[in-house]
Short mmCIF file of C-alpha atoms and ligand atoms in Angstrom, two decimals:
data_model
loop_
_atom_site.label_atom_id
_atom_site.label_comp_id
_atom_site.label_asym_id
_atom_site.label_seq_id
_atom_site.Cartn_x
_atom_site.Cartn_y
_atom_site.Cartn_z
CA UNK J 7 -51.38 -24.02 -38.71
CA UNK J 8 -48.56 -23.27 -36.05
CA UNK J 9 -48.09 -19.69 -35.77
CA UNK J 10 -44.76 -18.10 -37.24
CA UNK J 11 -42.09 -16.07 -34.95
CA UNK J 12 -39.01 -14.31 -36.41
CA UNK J 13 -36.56 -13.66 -33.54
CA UNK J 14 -33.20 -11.90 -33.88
CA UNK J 15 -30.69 -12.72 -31.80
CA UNK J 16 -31.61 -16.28 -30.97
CA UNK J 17 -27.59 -17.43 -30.07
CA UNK J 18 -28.10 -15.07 -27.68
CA UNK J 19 -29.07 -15.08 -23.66
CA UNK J 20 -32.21 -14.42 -24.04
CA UNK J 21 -33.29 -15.06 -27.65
CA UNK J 22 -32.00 -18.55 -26.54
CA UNK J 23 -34.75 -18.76 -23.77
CA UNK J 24 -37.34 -17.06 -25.98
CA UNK J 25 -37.29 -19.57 -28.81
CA UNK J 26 -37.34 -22.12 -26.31
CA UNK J 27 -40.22 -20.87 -24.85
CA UNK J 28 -42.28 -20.54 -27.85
CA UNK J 29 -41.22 -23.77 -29.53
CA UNK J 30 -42.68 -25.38 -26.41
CA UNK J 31 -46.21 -23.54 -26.92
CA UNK J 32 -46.60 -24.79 -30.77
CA UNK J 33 -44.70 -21.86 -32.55
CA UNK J 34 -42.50 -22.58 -35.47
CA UNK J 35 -39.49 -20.15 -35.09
CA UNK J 36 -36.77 -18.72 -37.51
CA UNK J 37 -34.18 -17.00 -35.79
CA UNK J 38 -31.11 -14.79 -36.51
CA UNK J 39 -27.84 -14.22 -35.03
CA UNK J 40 -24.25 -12.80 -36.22
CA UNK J 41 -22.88 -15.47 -33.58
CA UNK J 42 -20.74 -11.81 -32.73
CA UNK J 43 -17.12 -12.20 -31.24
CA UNK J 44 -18.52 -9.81 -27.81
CA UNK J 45 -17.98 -12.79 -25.99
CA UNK J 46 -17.73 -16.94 -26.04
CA UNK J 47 -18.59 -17.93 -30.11
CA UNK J 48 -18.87 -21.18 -28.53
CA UNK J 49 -21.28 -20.32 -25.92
CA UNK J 50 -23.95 -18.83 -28.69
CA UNK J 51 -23.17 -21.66 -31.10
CA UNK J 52 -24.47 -24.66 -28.39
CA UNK J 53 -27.17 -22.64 -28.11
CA UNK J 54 -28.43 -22.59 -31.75
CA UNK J 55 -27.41 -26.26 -31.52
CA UNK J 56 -29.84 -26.88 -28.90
CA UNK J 57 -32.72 -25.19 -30.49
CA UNK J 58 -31.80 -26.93 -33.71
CA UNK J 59 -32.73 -30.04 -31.97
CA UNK J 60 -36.64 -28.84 -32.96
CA UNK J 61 -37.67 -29.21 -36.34
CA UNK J 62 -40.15 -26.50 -35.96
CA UNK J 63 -36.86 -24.19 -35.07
CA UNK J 64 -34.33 -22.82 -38.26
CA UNK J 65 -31.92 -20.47 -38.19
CA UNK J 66 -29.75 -17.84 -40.30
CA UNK J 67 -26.46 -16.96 -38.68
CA UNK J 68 -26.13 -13.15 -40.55
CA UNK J 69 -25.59 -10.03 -39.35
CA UNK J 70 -28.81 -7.42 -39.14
CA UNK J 71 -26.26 -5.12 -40.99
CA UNK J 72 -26.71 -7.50 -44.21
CA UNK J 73 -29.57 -6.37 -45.44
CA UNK J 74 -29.89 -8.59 -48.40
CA UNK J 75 -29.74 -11.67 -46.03
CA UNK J 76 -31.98 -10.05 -43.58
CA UNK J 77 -34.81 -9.08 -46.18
CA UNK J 78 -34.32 -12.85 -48.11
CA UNK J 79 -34.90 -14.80 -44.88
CA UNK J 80 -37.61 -12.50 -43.46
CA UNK J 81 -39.54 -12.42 -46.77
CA UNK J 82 -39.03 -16.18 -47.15
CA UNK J 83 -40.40 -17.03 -43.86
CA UNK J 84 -43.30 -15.12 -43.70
CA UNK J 85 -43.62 -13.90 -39.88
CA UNK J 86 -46.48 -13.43 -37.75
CA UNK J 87 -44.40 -11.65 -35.58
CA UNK J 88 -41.07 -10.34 -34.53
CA UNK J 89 -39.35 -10.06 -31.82
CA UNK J 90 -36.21 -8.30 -32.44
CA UNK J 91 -33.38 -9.08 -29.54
CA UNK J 92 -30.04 -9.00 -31.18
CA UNK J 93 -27.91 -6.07 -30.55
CA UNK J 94 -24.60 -5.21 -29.29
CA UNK J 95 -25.08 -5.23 -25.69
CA UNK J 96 -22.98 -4.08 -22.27
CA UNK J 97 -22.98 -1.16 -20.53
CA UNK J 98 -19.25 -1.06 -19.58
CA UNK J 99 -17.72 -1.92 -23.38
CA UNK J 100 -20.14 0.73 -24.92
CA UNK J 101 -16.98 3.27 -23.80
CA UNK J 102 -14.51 0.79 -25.70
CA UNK J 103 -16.56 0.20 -28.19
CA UNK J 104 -19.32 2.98 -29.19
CA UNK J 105 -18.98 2.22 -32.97
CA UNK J 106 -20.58 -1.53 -32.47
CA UNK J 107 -23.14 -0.08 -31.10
CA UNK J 108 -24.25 2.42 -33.77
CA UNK J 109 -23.96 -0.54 -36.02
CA UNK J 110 -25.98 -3.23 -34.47
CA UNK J 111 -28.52 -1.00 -32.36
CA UNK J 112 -29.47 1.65 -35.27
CA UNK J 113 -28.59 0.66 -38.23
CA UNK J 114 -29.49 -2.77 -37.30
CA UNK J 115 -32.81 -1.65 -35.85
CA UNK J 116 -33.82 -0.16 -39.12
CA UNK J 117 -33.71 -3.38 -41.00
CA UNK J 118 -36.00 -4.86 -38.94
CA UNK J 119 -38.06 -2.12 -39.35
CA UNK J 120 -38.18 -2.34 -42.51
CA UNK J 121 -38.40 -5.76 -43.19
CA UNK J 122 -41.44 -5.67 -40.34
CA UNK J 123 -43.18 -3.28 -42.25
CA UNK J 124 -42.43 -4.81 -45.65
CA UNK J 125 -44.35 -8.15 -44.36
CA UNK J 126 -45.97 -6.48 -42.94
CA UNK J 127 -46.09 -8.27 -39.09
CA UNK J 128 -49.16 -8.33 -36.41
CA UNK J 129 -46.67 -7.37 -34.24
CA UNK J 130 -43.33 -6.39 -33.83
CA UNK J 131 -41.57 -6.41 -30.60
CA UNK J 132 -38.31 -5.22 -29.44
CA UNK J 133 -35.52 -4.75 -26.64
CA UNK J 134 -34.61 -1.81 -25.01
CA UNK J 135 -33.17 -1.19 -21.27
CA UNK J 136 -33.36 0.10 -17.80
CA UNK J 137 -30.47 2.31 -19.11
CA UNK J 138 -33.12 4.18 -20.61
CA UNK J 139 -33.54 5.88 -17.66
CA UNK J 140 -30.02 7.22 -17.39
CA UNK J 141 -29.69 9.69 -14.23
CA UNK J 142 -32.96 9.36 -13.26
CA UNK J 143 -33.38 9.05 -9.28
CA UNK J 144 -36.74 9.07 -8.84
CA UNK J 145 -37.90 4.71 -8.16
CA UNK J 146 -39.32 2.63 -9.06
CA UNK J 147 -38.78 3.72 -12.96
CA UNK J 148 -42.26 3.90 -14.36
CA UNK J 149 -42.74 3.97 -18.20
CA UNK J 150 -43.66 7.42 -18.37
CA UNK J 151 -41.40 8.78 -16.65
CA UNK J 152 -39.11 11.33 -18.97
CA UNK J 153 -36.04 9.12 -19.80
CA UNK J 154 -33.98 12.03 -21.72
CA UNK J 155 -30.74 11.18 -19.52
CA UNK J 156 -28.69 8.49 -21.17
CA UNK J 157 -24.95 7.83 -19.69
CA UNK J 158 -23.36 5.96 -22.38
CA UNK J 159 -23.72 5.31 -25.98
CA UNK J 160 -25.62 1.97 -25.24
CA UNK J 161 -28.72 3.76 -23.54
CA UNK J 162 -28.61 6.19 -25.94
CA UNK J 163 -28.43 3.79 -29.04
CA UNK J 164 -31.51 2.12 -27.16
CA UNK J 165 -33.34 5.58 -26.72
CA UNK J 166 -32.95 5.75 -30.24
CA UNK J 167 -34.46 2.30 -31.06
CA UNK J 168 -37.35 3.40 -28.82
CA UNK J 169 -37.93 6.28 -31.28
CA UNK J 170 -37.23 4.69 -34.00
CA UNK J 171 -39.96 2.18 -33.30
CA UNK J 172 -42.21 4.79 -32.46
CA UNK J 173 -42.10 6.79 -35.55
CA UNK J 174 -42.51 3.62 -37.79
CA UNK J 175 -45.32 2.19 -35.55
CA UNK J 176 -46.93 6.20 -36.25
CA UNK J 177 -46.15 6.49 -40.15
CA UNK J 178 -47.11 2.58 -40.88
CA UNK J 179 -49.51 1.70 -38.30
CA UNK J 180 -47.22 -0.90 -37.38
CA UNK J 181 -47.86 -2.01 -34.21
CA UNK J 182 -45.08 -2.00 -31.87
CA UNK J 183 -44.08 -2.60 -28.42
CA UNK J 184 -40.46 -2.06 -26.67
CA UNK J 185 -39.64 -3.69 -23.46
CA UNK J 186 -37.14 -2.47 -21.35
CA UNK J 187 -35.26 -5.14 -19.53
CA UNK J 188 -33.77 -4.59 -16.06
CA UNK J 189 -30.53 -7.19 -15.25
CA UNK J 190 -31.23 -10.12 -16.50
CA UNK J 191 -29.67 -13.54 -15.12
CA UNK J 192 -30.04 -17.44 -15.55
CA UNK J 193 -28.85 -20.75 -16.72
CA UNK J 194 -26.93 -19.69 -20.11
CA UNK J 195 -26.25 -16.46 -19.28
CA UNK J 196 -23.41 -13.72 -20.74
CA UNK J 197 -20.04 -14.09 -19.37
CA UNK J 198 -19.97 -10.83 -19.15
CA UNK J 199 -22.58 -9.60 -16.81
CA UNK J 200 -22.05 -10.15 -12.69
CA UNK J 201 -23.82 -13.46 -11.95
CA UNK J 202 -21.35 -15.55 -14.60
CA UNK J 203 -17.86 -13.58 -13.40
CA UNK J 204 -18.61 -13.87 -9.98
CA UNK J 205 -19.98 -17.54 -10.08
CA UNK J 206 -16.04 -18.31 -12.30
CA UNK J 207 -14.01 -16.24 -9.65
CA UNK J 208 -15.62 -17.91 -6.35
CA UNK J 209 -14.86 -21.44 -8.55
CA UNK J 210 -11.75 -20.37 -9.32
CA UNK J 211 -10.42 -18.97 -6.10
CA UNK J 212 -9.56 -15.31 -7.91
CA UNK J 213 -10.70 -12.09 -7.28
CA UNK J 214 -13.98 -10.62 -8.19
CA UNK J 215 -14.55 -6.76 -8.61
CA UNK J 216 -17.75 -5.43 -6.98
CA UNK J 217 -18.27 -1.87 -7.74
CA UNK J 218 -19.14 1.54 -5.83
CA UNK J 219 -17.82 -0.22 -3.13
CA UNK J 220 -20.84 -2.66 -3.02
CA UNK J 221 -23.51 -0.09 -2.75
CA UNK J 222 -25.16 -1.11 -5.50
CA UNK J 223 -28.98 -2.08 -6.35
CA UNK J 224 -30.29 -4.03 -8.97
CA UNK J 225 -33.33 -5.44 -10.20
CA UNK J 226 -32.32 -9.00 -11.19
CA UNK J 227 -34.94 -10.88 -13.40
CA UNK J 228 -34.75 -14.35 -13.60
CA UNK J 229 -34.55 -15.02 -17.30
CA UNK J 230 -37.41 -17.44 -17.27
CA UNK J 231 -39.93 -15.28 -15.58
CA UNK J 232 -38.66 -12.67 -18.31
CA UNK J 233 -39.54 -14.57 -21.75
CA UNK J 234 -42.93 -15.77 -19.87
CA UNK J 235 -43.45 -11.78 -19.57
CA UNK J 236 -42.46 -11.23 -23.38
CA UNK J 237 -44.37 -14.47 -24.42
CA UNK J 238 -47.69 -12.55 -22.78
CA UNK J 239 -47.01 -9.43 -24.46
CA UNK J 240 -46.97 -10.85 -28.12
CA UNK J 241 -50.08 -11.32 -28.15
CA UNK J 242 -50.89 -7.68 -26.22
CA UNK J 243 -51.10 -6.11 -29.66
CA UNK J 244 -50.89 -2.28 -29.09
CA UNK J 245 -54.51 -0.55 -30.47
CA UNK J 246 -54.31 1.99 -33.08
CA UNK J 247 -55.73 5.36 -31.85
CA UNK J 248 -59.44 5.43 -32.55
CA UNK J 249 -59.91 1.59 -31.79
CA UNK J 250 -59.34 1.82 -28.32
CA UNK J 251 -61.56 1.00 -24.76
CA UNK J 252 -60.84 2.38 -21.21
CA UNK J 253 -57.94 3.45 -20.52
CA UNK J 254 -55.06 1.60 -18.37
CA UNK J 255 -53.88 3.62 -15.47
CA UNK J 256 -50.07 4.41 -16.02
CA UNK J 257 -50.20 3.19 -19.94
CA UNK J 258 -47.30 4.27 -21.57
CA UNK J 259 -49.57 3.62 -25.04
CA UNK J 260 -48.50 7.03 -27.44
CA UNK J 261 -51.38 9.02 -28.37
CA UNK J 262 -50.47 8.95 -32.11
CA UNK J 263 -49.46 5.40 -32.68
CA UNK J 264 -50.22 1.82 -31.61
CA UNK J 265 -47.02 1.86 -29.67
CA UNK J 266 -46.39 1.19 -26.35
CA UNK J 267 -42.90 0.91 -24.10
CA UNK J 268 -43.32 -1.66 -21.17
CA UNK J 269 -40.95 -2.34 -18.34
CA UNK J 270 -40.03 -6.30 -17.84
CA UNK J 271 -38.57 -6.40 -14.02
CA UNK J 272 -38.86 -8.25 -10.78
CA UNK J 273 -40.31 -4.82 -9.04
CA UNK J 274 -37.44 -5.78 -6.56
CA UNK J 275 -34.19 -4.33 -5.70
CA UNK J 276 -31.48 -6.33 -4.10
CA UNK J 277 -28.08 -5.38 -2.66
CA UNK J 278 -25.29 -6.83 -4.77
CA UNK J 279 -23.63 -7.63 -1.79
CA UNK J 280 -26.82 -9.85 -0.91
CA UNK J 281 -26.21 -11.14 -4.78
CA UNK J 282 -22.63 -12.36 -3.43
CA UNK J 283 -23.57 -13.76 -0.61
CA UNK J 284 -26.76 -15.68 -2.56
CA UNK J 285 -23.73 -17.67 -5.18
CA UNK J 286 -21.50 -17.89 -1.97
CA UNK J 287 -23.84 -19.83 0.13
CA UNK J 288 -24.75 -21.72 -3.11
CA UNK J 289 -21.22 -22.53 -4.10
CA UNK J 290 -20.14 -23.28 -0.37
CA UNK J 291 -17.02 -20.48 -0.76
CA UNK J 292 -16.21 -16.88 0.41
CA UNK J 293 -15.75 -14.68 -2.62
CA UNK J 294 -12.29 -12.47 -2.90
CA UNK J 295 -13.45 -9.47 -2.73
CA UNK J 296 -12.11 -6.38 -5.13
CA UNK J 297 -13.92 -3.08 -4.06
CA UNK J 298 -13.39 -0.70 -6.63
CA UNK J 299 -14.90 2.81 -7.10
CA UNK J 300 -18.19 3.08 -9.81
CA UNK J 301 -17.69 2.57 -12.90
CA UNK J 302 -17.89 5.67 -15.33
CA UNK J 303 -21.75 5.31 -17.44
CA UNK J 304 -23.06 2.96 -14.58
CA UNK J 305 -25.79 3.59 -12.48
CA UNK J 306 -26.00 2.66 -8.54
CA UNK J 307 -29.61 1.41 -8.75
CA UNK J 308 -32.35 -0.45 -10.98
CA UNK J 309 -35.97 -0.30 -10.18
CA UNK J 310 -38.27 -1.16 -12.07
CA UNK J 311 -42.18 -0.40 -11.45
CA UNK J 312 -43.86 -3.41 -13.13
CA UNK J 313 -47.20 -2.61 -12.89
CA UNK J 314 -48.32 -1.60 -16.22
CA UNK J 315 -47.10 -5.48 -17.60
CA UNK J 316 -49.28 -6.82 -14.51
CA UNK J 317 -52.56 -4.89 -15.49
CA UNK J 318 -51.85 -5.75 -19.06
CA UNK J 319 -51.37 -9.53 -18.77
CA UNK J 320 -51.51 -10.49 -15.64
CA UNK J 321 -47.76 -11.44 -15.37
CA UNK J 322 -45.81 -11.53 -12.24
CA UNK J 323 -42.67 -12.82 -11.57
CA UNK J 324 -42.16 -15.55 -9.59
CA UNK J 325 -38.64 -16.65 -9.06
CA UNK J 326 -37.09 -15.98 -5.62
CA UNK J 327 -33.16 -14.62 -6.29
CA UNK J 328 -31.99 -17.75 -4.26
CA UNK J 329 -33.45 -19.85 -6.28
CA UNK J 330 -32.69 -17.98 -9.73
CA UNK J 331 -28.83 -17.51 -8.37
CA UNK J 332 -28.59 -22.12 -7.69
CA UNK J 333 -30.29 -23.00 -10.90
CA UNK J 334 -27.66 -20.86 -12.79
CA UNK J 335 -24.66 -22.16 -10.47
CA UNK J 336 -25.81 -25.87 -11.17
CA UNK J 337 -26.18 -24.95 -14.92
CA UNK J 338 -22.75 -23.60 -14.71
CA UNK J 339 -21.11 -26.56 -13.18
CA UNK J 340 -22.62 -28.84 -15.45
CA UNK J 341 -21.57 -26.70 -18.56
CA UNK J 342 -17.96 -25.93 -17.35
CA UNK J 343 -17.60 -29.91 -15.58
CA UNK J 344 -16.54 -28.09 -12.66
N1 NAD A 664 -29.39 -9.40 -20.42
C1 NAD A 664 -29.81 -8.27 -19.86
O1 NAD A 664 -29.75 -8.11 -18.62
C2 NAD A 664 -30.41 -7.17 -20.70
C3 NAD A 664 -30.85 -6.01 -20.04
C4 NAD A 664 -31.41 -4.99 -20.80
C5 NAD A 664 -31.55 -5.13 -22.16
N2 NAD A 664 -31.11 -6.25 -22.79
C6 NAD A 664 -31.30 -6.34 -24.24
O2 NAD A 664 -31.88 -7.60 -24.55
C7 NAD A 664 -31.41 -8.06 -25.81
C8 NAD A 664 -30.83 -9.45 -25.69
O3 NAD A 664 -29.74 -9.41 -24.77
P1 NAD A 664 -28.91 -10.68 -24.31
O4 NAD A 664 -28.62 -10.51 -22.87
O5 NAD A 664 -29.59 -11.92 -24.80
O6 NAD A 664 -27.56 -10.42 -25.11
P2 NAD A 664 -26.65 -11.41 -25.99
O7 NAD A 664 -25.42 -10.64 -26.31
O8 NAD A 664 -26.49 -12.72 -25.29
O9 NAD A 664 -27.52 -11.63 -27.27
C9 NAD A 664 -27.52 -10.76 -28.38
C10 NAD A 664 -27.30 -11.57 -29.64
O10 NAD A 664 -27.30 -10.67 -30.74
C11 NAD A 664 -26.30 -11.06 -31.65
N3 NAD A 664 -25.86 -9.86 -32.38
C12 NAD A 664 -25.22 -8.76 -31.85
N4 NAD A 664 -24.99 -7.86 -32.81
C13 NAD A 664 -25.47 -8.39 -33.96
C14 NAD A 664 -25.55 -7.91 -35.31
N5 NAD A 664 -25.07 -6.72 -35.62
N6 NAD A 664 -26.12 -8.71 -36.23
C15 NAD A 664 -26.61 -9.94 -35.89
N7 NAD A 664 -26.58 -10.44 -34.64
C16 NAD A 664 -26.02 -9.66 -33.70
C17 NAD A 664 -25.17 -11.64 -30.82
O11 NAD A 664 -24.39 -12.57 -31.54
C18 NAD A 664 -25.95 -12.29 -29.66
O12 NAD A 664 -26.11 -13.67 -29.84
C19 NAD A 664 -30.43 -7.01 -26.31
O13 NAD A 664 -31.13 -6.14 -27.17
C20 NAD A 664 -30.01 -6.29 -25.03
O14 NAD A 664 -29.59 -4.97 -25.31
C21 NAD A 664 -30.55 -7.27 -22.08
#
């Protein structure tokens, strides 16, 4: 019998790429989404469309803060596993914004928790960030490292998630795994993160605003390699303490739950003004340039040390950014006819 996934957030970037990831290997998939107004309805709702186009895929567009809805369909269906992704996202509106992210990222959080537990799931899985790391300087980030610096309400509200997880995963012997996702790019990607409003301004022949001046360092994961990563880890069930073998050097497993925090990155930092130049010489056009100071809550470099998702399941990544940055400017075209 097929194996059954929950996901939240499947109208999502990522939750898109997930499901159809998994649908491919044999899974059957429910999957949840607000279809939230952040950015492009439209955008989210072609994606559920597309994943509708599997049987073994269903969906229930809710929000996490309805709990009813959220225990109903997670009771109904029965999950393996879940893989919790939805969540207000963005760095940069979390200073608009900070309310919709209390909402989605804790509240939210806690009814999946709960409905996890109430199952209760093999596994449950779920996102956090490189914000995590906040101020830290020291690269690459390694899981262990002390992440007690958040700089906006969005890293902090993920912090919290982390915690959150952790106590549950402590309490119920739930096992549970957070990943913490460095920037993340590909076909169907957010209109708001750099890759999709530079890629619209070089198109369109208006400005595009590059930050701190350019001197900026990220570590862009193409979104395929990233669900192969989080495909892996599913079934990288975190041991409860007392059923364990030798340990992993640099495992981030706690010592009083089977809970673990793993990074999901390319284990490569690039320039952003390399990034430009990579959708430039893709596009065929010189980007207007805006240099602006940084941006308050941002950070001027991602790093992520990738080793502990290597020794656990053998994933690399293997997606070179030049090839990453044309498959999303030919997805792009094709979406937009342009
Ligand atoms: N994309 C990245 O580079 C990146 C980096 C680090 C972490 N993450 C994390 O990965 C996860 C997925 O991110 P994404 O890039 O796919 O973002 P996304 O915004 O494309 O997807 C999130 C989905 O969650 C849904 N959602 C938001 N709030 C909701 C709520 N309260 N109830 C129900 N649904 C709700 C949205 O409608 C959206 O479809 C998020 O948890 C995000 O914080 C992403």
């Amino acid at each position: 019998m097929a194996r059954r996934i929950f996901i939240s957030g499947t109208a999502g970037f990522i939750g898109f790429h997930l499901a159809r990831l998994l649908l491919a290997q044999g899974w059957r998939v429910h999957g949840y989404d607000g279809l939230t107004d952040y950015y492009d309805v439209r955008l989210k709702q072609r994606r559920h469309a597309m994943l509708a186009q599997n049987e073994a895929f269903a969906a229930t567009e809710a929000m996490l803060e309805d709990v009813d809805t959220l225990q109903r369909t997670v009771e109904a269906f029965q999950p393996d596993v879940i893989v919790h992704l939805a969540a207000q996202a963005g760095v940069r509106y979390s200073l608009e914004n900070p309310r919709a992210y209390i909402d989605a990222n804790i509240l939210g959080t806690f009814n999946v928790m709960e409905c996890a537990r109430a199952v209760p799931v093999q596994h449950l899985l779920m996102a956090s960030t490189s914000s995590v790391y906040g101020a830290n300087e020291d690269m690459p980030f390694r899981e262990t490292d002390k992440a007690d610096t958040p700089l906006t309400i969005y890293a902090a509200t993920k912090k919290a998630t982390e915690a959150m997880g952790h106590s549950y995963a402590h309490i119920y012997g739930l096992p549970t795994t957070l990943f913490r996702f460095f920037t993340v790019y590909g076909p169907w990607g957010r209109p708001d993160m750099a890759l999709f409003k530079f890629t619209r301004g070089i198109l369109q022949g208006t400005p595009i605003d590059i930050y701190n001046h350019g001197e900026m360092w990220r570590d862009f994961t193409y979104v395929d390699d990233l669900v192969r990563g989080i495909g892996l880890l599913i079934d990288t069930v975190p041991p409860l303490p007392g059923a364990r073998g030798e340990p992993i050097p640099g495992d981030s497993l706690s010592p009083a739950a089977p809970f673990r925090v793993v990074n999901i990155g390319n284990s490569d930092k690039v320039r952003l003004l390399d990034f430009v130049e990579a959708i430039e010489a893709e596009i065929g056009t010189k980007a207007i340039r805006n240099y602006l100071p940084m941006q308050p809550g941002d950070v001027p470099a991602t790093f992520a040390d990738a080793s502990l998702i290597q020794a656990l399941t053998g994933f690399r990544p293997n997606t070179p950014i030049r090839e990453g940055v044309a498959r999303f400017v030919a997805w792009y075209r094709d979406y937009y006819g342009v």
